Amino acid sequence: MFFLNFSFGKNCDCGNFETGLIKYSVEDETGCCSGSFIGENGMIGFYEQSESAWMLVDVEPISFSSITEQCCS
């Protein structure tokens, strides 16, 4: 058995563990801040540090206008 990976666009991310990691996709390979967004929104993951590791505690949708403001300014 094998799996085919059809990738349309480019996966992008920005942010950090302390403020939240933002993940989103754009339609072309020109760049994360110059491509057209794919989908209705991106996702932001919130983390807390537990001992020496960061643990994911929540994931929420984030609008593309917020992504542009936080990732592309």
CSV table of C-alpha atoms in Angstrom, one decimal:
chain,number,residue,atom,x,y,z
A,1,MET,CA,0.0,0.0,0.0
A,2,PHE,CA,1.2,3.5,-0.7
A,3,PHE,CA,-0.1,7.0,-0.4
A,4,LEU,CA,0.0,9.8,-2.9
A,5,ASN,CA,0.6,13.3,-1.6
A,6,PHE,CA,-1.1,15.9,-3.8
A,7,SER,CA,0.1,19.3,-2.5
A,8,PHE,CA,-1.7,22.3,-3.9
A,9,GLY,CA,-0.1,25.5,-2.7
A,10,LYS,CA,2.4,26.2,0.1
A,11,ASN,CA,2.0,25.6,3.8
A,12,CYS,CA,3.1,28.6,5.9
A,13,ASP,CA,3.6,29.4,9.6
A,14,CYS,CA,4.7,32.2,11.9
A,15,GLY,CA,4.7,33.1,15.5
A,16,ASN,CA,6.2,31.3,18.5
A,17,PHE,CA,5.3,29.1,21.4
A,18,GLU,CA,4.9,32.1,23.8
A,19,THR,CA,2.4,34.0,21.7
A,20,GLY,CA,0.9,31.2,19.5
A,21,LEU,CA,1.9,29.4,16.4
A,22,ILE,CA,-0.1,30.4,13.3
A,23,LYS,CA,-0.5,27.9,10.4
A,24,TYR,CA,-2.1,28.7,7.0
A,25,SER,CA,-1.8,27.9,3.3
A,26,VAL,CA,-1.5,30.0,0.2
A,27,GLU,CA,-2.4,29.0,-3.4
A,28,ASP,CA,0.9,29.5,-5.1
A,29,GLU,CA,4.6,29.1,-4.4
A,30,THR,CA,5.4,32.8,-4.6
A,31,GLY,CA,5.5,33.3,-0.9
A,32,CYS,CA,3.6,33.1,2.3
A,33,CYS,CA,2.7,36.8,2.3
A,34,SER,CA,2.2,37.3,-1.4
A,35,GLY,CA,0.1,34.2,-2.4
A,36,SER,CA,-3.7,34.0,-2.2
A,37,PHE,CA,-5.0,32.3,1.0
A,38,ILE,CA,-6.5,28.8,0.8
A,39,GLY,CA,-9.6,28.1,2.9
A,40,GLU,CA,-11.7,30.3,5.1
A,41,ASN,CA,-9.1,31.0,7.7
A,42,GLY,CA,-5.9,29.8,9.3
A,43,MET,CA,-5.3,28.2,12.7
A,44,ILE,CA,-3.5,29.4,15.7
A,45,GLY,CA,-2.2,27.0,18.3
A,46,PHE,CA,-1.6,28.1,21.9
A,47,TYR,CA,1.0,26.4,24.1
A,48,GLU,CA,2.0,26.3,27.7
A,49,GLN,CA,5.4,25.3,29.0
A,50,SER,CA,5.3,22.2,31.2
A,51,GLU,CA,8.7,21.5,32.8
A,52,SER,CA,11.0,21.5,29.8
A,53,ALA,CA,8.5,20.9,27.0
A,54,TRP,CA,5.8,23.1,25.3
A,55,MET,CA,2.4,21.5,25.3
A,56,LEU,CA,-0.5,22.4,22.9
A,57,VAL,CA,-3.4,23.5,25.0
A,58,ASP,CA,-5.8,25.1,22.5
A,59,VAL,CA,-6.3,25.6,18.7
A,60,GLU,CA,-8.6,28.3,17.3
A,61,PRO,CA,-9.3,29.7,13.8
A,62,ILE,CA,-7.7,33.0,12.9
A,63,SER,CA,-8.8,35.4,10.1
A,64,PHE,CA,-6.6,36.1,7.2
A,65,SER,CA,-6.6,39.8,8.1
A,66,SER,CA,-5.1,38.9,11.5
A,67,ILE,CA,-2.6,36.6,9.8
A,68,THR,CA,-1.5,39.4,7.5
A,69,GLU,CA,-1.2,41.8,10.4
A,70,GLN,CA,0.8,39.3,12.6
A,71,CYS,CA,2.9,37.4,10.0
A,72,CYS,CA,3.5,39.8,7.1
A,73,SER,CA,4.1,43.3,8.5
